[in-house]
Coordinates of C-alpha atoms in Angstrom, one line a residue:
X1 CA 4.3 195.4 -167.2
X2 CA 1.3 197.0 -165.8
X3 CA -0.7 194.6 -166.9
X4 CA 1.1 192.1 -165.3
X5 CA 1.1 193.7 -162.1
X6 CA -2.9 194.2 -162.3
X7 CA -3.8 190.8 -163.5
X8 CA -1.5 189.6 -160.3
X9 CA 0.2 187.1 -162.9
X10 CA 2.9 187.8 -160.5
X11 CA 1.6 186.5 -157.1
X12 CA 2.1 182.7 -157.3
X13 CA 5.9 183.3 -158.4
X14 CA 6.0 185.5 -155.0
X15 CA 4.5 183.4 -152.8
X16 CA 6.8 180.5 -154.2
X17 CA 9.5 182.8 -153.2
X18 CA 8.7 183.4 -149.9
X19 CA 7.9 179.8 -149.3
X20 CA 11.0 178.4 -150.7
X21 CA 13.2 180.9 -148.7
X22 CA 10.9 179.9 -145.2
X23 CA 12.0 176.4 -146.1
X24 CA 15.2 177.4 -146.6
X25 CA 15.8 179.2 -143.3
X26 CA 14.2 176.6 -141.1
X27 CA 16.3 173.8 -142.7
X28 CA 20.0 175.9 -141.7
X29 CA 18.3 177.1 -138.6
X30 CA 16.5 174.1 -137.3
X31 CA 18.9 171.8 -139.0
X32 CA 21.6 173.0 -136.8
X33 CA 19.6 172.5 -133.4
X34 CA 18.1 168.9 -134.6
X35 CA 21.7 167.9 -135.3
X36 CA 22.7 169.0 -131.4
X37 CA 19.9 166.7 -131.0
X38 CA 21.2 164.1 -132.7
X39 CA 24.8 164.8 -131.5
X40 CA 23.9 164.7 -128.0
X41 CA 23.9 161.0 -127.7
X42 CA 27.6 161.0 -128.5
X43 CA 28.9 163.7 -125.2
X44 CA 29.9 163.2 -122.1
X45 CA 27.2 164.0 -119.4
X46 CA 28.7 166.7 -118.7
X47 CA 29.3 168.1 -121.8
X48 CA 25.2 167.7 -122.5
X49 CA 24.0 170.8 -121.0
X50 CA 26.3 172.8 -122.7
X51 CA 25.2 171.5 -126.1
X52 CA 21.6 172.2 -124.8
X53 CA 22.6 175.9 -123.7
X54 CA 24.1 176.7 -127.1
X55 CA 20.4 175.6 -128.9
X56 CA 18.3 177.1 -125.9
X57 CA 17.7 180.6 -126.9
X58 CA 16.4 180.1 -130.5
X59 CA 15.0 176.5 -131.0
X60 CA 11.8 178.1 -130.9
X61 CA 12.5 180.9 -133.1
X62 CA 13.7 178.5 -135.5
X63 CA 11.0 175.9 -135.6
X64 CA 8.8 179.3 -136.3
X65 CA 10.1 179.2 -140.3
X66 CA 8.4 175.6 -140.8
X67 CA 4.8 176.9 -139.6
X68 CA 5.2 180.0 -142.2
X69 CA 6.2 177.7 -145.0
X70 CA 3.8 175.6 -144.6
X71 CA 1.4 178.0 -143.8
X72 CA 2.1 179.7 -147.1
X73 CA 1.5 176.6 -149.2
X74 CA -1.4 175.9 -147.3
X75 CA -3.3 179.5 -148.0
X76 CA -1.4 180.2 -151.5
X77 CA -1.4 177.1 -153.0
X78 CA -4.0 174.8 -151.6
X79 CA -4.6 172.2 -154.3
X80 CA -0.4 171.5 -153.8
X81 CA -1.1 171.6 -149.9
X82 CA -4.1 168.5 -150.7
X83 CA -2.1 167.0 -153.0
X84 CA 1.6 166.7 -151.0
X85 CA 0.0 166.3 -148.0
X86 CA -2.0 163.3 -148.5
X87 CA 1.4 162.1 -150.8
X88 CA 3.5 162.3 -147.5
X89 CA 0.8 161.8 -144.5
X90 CA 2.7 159.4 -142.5
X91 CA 6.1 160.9 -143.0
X92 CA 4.5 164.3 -141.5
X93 CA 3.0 162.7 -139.0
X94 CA 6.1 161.1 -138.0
X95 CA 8.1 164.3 -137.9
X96 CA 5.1 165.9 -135.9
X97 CA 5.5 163.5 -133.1
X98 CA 9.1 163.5 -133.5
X99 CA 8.9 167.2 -132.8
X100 CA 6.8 167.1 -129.8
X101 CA 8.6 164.4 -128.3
X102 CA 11.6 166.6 -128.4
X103 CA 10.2 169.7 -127.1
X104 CA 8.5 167.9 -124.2
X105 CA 12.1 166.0 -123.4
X106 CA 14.0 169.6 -123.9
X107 CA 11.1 170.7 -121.0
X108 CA 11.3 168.1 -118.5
X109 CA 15.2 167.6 -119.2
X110 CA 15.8 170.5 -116.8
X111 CA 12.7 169.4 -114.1
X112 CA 13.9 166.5 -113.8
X113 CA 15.9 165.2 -111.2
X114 CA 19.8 164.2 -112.4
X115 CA 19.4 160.9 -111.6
X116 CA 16.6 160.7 -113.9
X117 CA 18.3 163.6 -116.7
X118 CA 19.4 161.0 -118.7
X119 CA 16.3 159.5 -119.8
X120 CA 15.0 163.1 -121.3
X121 CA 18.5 163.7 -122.9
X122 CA 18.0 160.2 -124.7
X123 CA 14.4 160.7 -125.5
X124 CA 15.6 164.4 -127.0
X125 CA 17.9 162.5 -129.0
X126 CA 15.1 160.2 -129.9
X127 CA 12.8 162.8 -131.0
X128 CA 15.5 164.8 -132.8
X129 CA 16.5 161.8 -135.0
X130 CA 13.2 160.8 -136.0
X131 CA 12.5 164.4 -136.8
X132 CA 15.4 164.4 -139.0
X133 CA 14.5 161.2 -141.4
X134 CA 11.1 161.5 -141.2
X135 CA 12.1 165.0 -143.2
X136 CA 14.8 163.7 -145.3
X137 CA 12.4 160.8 -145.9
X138 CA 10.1 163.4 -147.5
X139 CA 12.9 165.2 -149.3
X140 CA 13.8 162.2 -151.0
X141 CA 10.0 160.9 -151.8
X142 CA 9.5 164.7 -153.1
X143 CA 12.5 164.4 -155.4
X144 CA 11.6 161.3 -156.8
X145 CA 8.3 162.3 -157.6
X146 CA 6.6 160.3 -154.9
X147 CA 7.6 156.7 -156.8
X148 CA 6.4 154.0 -154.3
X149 CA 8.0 151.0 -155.9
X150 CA 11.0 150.1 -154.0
X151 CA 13.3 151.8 -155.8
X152 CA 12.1 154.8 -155.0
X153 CA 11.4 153.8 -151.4
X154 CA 15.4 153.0 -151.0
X155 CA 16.0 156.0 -152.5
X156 CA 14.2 158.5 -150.0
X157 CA 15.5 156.3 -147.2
X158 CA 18.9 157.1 -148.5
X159 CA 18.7 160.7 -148.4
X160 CA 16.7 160.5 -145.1
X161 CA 19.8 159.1 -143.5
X162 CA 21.9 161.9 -145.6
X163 CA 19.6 164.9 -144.4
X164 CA 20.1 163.8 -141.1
X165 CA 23.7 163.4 -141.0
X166 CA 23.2 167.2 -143.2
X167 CA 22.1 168.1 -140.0
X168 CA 24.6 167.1 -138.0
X169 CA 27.1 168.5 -139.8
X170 CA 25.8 172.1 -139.8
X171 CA 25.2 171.1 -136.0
X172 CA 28.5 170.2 -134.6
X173 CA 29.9 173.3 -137.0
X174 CA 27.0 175.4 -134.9
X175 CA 28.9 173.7 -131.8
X176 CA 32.5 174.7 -132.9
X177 CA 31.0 178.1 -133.2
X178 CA 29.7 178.3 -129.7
X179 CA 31.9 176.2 -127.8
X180 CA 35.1 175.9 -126.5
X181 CA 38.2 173.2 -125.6
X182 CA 36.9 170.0 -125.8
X183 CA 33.6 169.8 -126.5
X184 CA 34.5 172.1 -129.6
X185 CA 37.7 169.5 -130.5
X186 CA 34.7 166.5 -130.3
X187 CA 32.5 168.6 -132.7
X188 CA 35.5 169.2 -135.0
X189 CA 35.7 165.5 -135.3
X190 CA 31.9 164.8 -135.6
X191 CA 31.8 167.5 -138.4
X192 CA 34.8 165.6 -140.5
X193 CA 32.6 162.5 -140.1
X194 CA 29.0 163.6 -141.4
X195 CA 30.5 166.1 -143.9
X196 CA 31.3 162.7 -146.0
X197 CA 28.1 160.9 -145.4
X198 CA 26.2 164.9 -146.6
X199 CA 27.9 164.9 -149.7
X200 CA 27.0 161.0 -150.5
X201 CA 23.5 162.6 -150.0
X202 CA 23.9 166.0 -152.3
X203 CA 25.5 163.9 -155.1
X204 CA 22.6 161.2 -155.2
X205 CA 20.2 163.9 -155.6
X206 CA 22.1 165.6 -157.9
X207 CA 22.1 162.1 -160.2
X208 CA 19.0 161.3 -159.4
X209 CA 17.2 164.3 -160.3
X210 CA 17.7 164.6 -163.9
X211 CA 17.5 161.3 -164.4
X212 CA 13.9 160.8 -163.5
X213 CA 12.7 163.7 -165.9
X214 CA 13.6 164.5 -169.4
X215 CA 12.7 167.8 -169.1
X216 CA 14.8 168.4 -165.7
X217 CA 17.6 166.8 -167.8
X218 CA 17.2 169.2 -170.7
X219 CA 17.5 172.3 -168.0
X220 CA 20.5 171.1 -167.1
X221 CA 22.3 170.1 -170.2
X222 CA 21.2 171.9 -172.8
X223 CA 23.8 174.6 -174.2
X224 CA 23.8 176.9 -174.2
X225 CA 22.0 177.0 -170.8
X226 CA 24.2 174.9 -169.1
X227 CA 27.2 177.3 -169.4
X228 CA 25.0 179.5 -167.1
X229 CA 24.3 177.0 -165.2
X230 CA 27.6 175.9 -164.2
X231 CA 28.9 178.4 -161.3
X232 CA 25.7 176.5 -158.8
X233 CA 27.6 173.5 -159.0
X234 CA 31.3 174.7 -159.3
X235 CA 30.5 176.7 -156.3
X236 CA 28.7 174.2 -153.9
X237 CA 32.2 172.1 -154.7
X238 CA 34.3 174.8 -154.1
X239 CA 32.3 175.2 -150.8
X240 CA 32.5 172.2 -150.1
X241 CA 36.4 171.6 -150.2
X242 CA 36.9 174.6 -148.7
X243 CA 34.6 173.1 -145.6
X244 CA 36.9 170.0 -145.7
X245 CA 40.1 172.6 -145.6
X246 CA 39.0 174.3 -142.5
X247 CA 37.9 171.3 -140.5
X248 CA 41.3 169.7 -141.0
X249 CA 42.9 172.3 -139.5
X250 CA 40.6 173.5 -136.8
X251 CA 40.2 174.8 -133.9
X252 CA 43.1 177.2 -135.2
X253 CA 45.0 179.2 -132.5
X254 CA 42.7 181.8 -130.1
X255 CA 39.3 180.6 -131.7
X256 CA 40.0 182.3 -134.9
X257 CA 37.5 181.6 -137.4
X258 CA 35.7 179.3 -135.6
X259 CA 32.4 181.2 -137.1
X260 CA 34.1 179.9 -140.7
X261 CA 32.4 176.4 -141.0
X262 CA 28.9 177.2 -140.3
X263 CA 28.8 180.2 -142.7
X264 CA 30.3 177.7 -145.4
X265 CA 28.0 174.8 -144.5
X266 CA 24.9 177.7 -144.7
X267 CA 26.6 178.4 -148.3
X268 CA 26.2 174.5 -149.3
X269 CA 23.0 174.5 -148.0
X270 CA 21.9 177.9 -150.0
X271 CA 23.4 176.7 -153.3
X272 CA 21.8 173.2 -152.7
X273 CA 18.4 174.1 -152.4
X274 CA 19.0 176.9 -155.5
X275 CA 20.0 174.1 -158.0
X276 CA 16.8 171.7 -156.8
X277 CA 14.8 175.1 -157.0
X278 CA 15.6 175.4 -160.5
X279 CA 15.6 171.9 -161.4
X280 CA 11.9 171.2 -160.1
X281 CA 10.5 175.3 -161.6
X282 CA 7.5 176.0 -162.6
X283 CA 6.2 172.7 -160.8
X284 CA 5.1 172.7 -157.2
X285 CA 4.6 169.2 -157.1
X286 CA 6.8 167.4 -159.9
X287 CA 5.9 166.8 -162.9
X288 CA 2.4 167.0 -161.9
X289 CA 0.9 170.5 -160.8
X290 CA 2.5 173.8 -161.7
X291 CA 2.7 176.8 -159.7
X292 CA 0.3 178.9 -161.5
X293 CA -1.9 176.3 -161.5
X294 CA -1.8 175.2 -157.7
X295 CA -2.1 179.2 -157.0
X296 CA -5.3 180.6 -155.2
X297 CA -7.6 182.9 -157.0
X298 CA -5.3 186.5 -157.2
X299 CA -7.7 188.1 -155.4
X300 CA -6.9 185.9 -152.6
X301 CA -3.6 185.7 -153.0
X302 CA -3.4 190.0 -152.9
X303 CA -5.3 189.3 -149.2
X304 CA -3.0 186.8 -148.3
X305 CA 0.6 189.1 -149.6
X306 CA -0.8 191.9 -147.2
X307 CA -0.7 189.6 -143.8
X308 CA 2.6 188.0 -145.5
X309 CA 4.7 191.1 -145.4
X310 CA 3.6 192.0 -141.8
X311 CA 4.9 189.1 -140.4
X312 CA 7.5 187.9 -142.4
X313 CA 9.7 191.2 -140.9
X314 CA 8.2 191.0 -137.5
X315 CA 9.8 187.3 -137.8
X316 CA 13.0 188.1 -139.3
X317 CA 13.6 191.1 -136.9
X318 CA 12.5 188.3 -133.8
X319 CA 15.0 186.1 -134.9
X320 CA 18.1 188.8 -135.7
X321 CA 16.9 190.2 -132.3
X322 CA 17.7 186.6 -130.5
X323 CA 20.4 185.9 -132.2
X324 CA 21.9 189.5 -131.5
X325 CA 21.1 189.2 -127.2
X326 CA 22.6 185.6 -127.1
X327 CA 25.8 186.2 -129.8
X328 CA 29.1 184.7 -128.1
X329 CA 29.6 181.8 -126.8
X330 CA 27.4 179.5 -124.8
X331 CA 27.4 179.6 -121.4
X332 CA 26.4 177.3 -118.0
X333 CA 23.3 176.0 -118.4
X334 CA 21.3 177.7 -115.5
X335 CA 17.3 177.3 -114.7
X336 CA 17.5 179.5 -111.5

């Protein structure tokens, strides 16, 4: 074990860690504010700033967990960095613009004059959408091993259009959370809808994935590793009927466990992103690069883990400490 620890076999598996989990908080944390995004096109006028109000205080906390992830495979695994990157260059550069479109429009939204709000609350729709695909679209290319026969283009357009209505749905559940009468009715309703269109998405994935790779399929389905296996998948389900349950009968009586949806959609998501984990370890990029072998030198990598655990707290604690000031419900949207 010492040995281990002094050769710093370790680091890469780390820094794998702590760049899945980045990727996993910015897609439950963004996700829900790129779905208001995406949501917002479907309100009354009136109900728009509200929606706005709810995502105000920690869109820019959120977007924070993107940069560190892909910080991290930048510094930690560079040949990966190179290697996806140039895979999925117009994608990212897509979502990039999509991205600053949207922050711009959330900006001038509240500069502009209300005859003229409506343009920025279409263009933040705008740039919240093409946000969304252009990710999913990258999701799905990723997944497939970045196949650019048509089959494989149809495919990451499918789950680009499932991520995004993923998105939505762990949105309007966000809205149900922080709103009240009918705006939170109308996100009950939009919920019910993208819930089905999220699981057409997690099921093709789940297909798909082990079908492209004999070795992903072996992980899977071998016994008696399988029987280890099965509580991921027994559990998402379970999570995801009990999601269905809920939304059928809410809003229930005084706002009671309005807070119930998004913590079970956050359980999908978590589960999710824990079977596609397993299915694509040890690779980094499938089938193609491992993790130890995309890793920086260890000596690097010990450099690298010291600046890591300074600011991976200083974010967390930034982001409980938001969340903590602005807990409750949304209020009127004020810029006085």
């Amino acid at each position: 074990m010492q040995q281990v620890f002094a050769d710093g076999n370790w680091l890469p598996y780390a820094f794998a860690f702590l760049m899945g989990l980045s990727v996993l908080i910015y897609t439950a944390l963004d996700g829900y504010d790129l779905g208001v995004g995406m949501l917002i096109d479907n309100a009354h006028w009136h109900e728009k700033d509200r929606m706005i109000a709810s995502i105000g205080p920690f869109w820019d906390a959120n977007e924070t967990w993107l940069i560190l992830g892909v910080g991290l495979l930048l510094v930690a695994f560079p040949a990966a960095h190179g290697l996806i990157l140039t895979e999925l260059y117009l994608p990212v550069a897509i979502m990039l613009f999509g991205l600053i479109f949207r922050g711009v429009a959330f900006d001038f939204r509240s500069k502009a004059p209300y005859q003229q709000k409506w343009r920025w609350n279409n263009r933040f729709f705008y740039g919240s959408l093409l946000t969304a695909l252009a990710q999913g679209y990258m999701l799905g290319f990723y997944v497939i091993g970045f196949d650019r026969s048509w089959a494989g283009i149809l495919f990451s357009c499918l789950i680009a259009v499932a991520l995004a209505s993923a998105y939505c749905l762990i949105g309007a559940c966000w809205l149900i959370m922080k709103c009240e009468g009918g705006l939170q009715e109308k996100a009950v309703k939009w919920a019910r809808y993208h819930l089905v269109n999220s699981v057409v998405g997690l099921v093709a994935v789940s297909v798909v994935t082990p079908l492209i790779s004999d070795r992903i399929y072996d992980k899977w389905f071998s016994f008696p590793a399988m029987l280890a296996l099965v509580p991921i998948p027994v559990t998402t389900g379970l999570l995801v009927i009990g999601l269905f349950l809920v939304l059928r009968h809410m809003p229930f009586p005084r706002d009671r466990y309005c807070w119930l949806p998004f913590a079970l959609t956050i359980g999908v998501y978590v589960f999710s992103f824990v079977g596609l984990g397993y299915s694509f370890f040890p690779y980094i990029v499938p089938e193609q690069m491992t993790i130890t072998e995309a890793a920086a030198a260890p000596a690097s990598l010990r450099i690298i883990l010291a600046g890591a655990l300074i600011v991976l707290p200083v974010l967390i604690c930034y982001t409980a400490l938001a969340y903590f000031v602005f807990r409750g419900k949304a209020t009127e949207l004020r810029y006085d």
